Short mmCIF file of C-alpha atoms in Angstrom, two decimals:
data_model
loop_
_atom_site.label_atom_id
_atom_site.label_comp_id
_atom_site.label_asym_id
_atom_site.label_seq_id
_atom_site.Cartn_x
_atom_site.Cartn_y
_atom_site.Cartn_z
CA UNK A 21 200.37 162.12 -5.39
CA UNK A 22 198.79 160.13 -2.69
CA UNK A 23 199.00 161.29 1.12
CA UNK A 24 196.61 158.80 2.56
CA UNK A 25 197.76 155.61 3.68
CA UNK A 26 195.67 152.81 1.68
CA UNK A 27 193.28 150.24 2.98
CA UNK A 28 194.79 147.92 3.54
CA UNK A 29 197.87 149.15 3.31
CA UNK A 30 200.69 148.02 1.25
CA UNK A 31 202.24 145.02 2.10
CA UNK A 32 205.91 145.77 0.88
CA UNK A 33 206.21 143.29 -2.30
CA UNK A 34 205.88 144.76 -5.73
CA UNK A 35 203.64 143.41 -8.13
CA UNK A 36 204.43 142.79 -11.70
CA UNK A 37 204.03 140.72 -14.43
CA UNK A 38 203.84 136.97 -13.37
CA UNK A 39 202.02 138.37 -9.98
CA UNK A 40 198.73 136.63 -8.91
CA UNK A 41 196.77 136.41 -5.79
CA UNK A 42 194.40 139.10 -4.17
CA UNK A 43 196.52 141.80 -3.51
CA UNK A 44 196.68 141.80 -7.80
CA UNK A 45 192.70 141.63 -7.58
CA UNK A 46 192.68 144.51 -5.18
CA UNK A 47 194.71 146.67 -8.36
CA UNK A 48 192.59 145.58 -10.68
CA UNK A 49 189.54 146.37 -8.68
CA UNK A 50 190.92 149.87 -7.87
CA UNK A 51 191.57 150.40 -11.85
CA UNK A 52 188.41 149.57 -12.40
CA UNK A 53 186.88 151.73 -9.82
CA UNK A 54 188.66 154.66 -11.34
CA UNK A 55 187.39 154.55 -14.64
CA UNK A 56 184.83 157.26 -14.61
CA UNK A 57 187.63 159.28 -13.49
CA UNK A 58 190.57 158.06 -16.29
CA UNK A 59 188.55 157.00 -19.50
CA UNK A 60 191.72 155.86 -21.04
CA UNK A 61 191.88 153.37 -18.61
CA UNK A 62 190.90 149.64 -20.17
CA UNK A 63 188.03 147.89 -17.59
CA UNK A 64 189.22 144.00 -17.33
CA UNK A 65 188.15 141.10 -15.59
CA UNK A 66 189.52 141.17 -11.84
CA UNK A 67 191.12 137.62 -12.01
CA UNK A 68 193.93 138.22 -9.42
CA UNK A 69 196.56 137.52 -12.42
CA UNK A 70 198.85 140.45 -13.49
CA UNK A 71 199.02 139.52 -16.81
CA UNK A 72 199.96 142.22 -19.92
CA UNK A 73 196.61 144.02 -19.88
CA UNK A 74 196.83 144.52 -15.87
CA UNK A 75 200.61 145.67 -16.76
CA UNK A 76 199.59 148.07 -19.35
CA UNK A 77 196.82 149.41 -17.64
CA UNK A 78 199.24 149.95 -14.63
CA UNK A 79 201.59 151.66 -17.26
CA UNK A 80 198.38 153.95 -18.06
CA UNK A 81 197.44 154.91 -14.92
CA UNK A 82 200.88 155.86 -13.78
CA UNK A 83 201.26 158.16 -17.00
CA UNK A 84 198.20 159.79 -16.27
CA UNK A 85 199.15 160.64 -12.05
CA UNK A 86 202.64 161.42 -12.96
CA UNK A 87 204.16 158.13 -11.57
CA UNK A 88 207.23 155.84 -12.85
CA UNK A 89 205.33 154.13 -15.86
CA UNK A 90 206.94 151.08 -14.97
CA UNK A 91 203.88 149.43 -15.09
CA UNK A 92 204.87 147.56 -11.84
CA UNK A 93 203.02 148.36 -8.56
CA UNK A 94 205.11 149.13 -5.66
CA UNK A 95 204.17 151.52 -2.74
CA UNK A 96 203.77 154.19 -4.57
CA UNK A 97 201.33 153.13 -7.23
CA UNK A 98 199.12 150.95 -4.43
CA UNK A 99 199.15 154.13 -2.61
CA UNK A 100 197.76 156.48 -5.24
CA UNK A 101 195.46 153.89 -6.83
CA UNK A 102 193.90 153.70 -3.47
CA UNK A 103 193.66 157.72 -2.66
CA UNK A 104 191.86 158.19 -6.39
CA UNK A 105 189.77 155.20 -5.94
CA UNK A 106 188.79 156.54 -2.08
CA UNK A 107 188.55 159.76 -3.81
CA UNK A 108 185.42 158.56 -5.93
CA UNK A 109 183.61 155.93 -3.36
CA UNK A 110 185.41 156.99 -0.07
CA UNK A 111 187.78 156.13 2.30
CA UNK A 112 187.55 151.90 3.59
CA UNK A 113 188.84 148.86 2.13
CA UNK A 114 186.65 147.09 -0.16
CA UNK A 115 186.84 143.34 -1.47
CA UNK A 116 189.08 142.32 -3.56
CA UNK A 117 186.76 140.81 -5.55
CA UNK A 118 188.11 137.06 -5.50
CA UNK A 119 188.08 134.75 -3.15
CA UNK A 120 191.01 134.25 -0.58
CA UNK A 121 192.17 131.00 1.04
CA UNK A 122 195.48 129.39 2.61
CA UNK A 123 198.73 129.67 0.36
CA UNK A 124 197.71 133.02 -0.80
CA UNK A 125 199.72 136.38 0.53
CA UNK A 126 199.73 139.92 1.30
CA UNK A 127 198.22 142.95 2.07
CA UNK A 128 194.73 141.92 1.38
CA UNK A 129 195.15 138.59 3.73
CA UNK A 130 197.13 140.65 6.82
CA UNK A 131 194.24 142.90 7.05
CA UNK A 132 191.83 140.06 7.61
CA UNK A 133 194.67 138.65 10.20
CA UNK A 134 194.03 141.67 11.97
CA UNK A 135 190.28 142.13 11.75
CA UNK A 136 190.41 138.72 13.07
CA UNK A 137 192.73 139.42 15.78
CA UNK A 138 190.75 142.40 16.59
CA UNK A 139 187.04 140.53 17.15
CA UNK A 140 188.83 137.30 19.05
CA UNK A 141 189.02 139.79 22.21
CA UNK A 142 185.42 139.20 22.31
CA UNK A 143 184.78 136.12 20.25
CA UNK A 144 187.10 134.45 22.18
CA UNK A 145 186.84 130.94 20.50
CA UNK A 146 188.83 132.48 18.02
CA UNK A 147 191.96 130.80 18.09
CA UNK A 148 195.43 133.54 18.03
CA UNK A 149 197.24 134.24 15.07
CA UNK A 150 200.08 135.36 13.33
CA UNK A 151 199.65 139.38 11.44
CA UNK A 152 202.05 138.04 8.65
CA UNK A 153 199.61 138.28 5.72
CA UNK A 154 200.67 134.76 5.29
CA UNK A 155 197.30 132.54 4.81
CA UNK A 156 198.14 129.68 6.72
CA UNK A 157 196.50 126.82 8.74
CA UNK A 158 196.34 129.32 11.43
CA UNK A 159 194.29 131.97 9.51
CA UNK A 160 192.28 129.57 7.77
CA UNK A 161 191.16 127.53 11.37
CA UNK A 162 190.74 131.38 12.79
CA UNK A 163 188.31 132.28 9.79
CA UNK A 164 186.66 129.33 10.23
CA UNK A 165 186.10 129.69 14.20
CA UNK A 166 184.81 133.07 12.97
CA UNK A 167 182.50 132.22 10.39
CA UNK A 168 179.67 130.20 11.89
CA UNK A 169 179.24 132.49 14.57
CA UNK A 170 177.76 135.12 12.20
CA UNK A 171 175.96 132.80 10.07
CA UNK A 172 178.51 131.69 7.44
CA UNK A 173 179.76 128.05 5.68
CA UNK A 174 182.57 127.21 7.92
CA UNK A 175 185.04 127.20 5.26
CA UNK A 176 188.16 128.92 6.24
CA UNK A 177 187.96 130.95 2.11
CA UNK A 178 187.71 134.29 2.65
CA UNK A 179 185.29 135.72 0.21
CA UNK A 180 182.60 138.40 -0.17
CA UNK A 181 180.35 137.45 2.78
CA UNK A 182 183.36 136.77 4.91
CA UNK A 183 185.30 140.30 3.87
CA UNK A 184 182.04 142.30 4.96
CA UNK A 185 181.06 140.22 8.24
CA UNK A 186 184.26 140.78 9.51
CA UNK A 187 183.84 144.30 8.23
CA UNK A 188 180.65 144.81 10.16
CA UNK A 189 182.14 143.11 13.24
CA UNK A 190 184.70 145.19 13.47
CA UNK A 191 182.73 148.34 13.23
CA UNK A 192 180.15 147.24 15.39
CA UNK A 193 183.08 146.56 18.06
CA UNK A 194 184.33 149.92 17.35
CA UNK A 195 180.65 152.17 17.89
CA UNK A 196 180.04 149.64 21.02
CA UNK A 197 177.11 147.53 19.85
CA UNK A 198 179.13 144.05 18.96
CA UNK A 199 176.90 141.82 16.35
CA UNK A 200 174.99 139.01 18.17
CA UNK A 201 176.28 135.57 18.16
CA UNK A 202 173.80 133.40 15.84
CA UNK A 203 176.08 129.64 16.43
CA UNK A 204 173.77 126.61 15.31
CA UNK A 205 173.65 123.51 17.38
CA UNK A 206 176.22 121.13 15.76
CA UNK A 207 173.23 118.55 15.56
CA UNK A 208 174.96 116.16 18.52
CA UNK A 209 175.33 116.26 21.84
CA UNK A 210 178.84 117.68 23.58
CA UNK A 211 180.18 115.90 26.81
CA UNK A 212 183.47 114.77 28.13
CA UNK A 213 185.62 113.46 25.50
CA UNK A 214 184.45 116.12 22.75
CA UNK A 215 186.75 118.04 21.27
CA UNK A 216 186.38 120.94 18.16
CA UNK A 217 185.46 124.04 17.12
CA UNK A 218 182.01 123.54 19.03
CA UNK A 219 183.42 122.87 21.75
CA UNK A 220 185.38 125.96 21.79
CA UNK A 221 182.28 128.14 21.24
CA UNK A 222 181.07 126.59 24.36
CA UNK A 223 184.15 127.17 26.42
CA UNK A 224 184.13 130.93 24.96
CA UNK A 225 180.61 131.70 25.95
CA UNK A 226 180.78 130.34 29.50
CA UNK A 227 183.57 132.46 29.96
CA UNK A 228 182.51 135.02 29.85
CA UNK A 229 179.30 135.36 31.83
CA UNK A 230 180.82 135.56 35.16
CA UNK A 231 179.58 135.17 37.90
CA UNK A 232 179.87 131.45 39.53
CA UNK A 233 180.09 130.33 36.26
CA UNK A 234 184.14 130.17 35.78
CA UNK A 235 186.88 131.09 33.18
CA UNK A 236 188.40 127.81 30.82
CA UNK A 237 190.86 127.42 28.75
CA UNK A 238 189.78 127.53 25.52
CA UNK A 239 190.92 124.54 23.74
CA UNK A 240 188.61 122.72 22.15
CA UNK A 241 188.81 119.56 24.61
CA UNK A 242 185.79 118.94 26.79
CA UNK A 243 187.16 117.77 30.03
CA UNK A 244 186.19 117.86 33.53
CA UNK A 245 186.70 121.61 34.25
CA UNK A 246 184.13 122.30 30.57
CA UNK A 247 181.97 119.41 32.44
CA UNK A 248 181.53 121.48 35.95
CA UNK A 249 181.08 124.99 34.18
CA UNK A 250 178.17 123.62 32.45
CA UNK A 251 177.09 122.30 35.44
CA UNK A 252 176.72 125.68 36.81
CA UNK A 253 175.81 127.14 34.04
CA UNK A 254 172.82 124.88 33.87
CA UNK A 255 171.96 125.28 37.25
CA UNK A 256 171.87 128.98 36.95
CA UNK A 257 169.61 128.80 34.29
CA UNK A 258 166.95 125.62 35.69
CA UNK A 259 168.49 123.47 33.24
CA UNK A 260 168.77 119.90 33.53
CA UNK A 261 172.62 119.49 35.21
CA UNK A 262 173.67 116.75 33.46
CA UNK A 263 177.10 118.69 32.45
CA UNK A 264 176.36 117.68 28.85
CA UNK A 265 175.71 120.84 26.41
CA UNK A 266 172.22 119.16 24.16
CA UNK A 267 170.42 121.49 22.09
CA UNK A 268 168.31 123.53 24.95
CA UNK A 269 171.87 123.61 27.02
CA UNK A 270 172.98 125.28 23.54
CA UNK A 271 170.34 127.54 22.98
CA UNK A 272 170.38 129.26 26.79
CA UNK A 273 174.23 129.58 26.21
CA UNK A 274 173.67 131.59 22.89
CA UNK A 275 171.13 133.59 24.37
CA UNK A 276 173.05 134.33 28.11
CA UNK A 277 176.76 135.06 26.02
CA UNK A 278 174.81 137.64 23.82
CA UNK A 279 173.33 139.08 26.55
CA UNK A 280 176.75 140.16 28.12
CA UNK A 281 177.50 141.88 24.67
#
């Protein structure tokens, strides 16, 4: 029987028959995964529906680890699917193997809640969010204030690349060597009146070089206070101060916040 606590770990609803979203895709992955291990076991297209063949497979793979073939997963059965499919790959959470987005629930979308809520104490334009495993328009505006930093579609979906930037981020956090920003340009110029995402990846990356250049609240609104701290900013740097962030006002900001990583 499992001792390990699984990754992620298990979100408290029971999956059965009927079930669908990626918590289901993170069973079938882990039945999958243990194949080598249970022959018996059928190998199925991870489709994040718990159908009759994910139910019977369930069924299987509880007979075989002396569970309650119920062919329902509750704690017990996400537990021990995880601790034989860590016992063959190792310990971590993998993907899920489909794609994730707003309106889906569970285990699978709290951890990435709390991946995200972990990085935002650096990436601070990273709005705050709820750890409910509910994927709402919080989670999906937090992904997607995530995302371009590191290179992705700004989407809000959380899917492969997503699972294992956020993955990386968090680990490179953890050893103390945080992942360098890589934030394009939004292709127009930012002044007094903006408002957006962009602007909060300015307002984050001001803050926090210090210095004369001061904290802001990051909101997303370019107002006076945004206006004076790229002043400075600018000035620090031989820029033209014209308190408007242009693509060369953009590029010295990527390069000064990664700097103070």
């Amino acid at each position: 029987m499992a001792t390990t606590v699984a990754m992620p770990p298990y979100y408290g609803v029971v999956l059965q028959n009927g079930s669908s979203g990626p918590d289901v895709a993170m069973v079938q992955t882990w039945l999958n995964g243990v194949q080598s291990k249970y022959p018996q076991l059928p190998k199925f297209t991870v489709d994040g529906a718990y159908g009759s063949g994910t139910t019977a497979a369930v069924k299987t793979f509880q007979l075989l680890t002396g569970l309650t073939a119920d062919g329902k997963t509750g704690r017990a059965t996400w537990d021990e699917l995880y601790a034989q499919y860590a016992s063959i790959y190792g310990e971590g959470e993998v993907y899920c193997n489909i794609v994730s987005r707003a309106g889906d629930q569970g285990a699978v979308v709290k951890s990435m809640q709390q991946h995200l809520g972990y990085v935002r104490t650096l990436y601070t334009a990273i709005q705050s969010l709820s750890f409910d495993g509910i994927y709402g328009s919080g989670s999906t505006a937090s992904l997607r204030q995530f995302q371009p930093q590191f290179g992705l579609t700004a989407d809000g979906s959380y899917g492969k690349q997503s699972f294992g930037m956020l993955k990386s981020a968090v680990s490179s956090i953890e050893v103390g060597n945080p992942l360098r920003v890589t934030t394009r340009y939004p292709g127009y110029v930012l002044t007094v009146g903006s408002s957006g995402d962009s602007v909060r990846f300015v307002q984050s990356y001001l803050s926090a070089l210090g210095g004369s250049i001061p904290k802001l609240t990051i909101d997303g609104q370019y107002g006076n206070a945004t206006k004076n701290a790229v002043m400075q900013f600018q000035a620090s740097k031989g820029l033209k101060i014209d308190g408007v962030v242009g693509s060369t006002t953009w590029s010295a900001l990527i390069v000064a916040f990664n700097a103070t990583l």
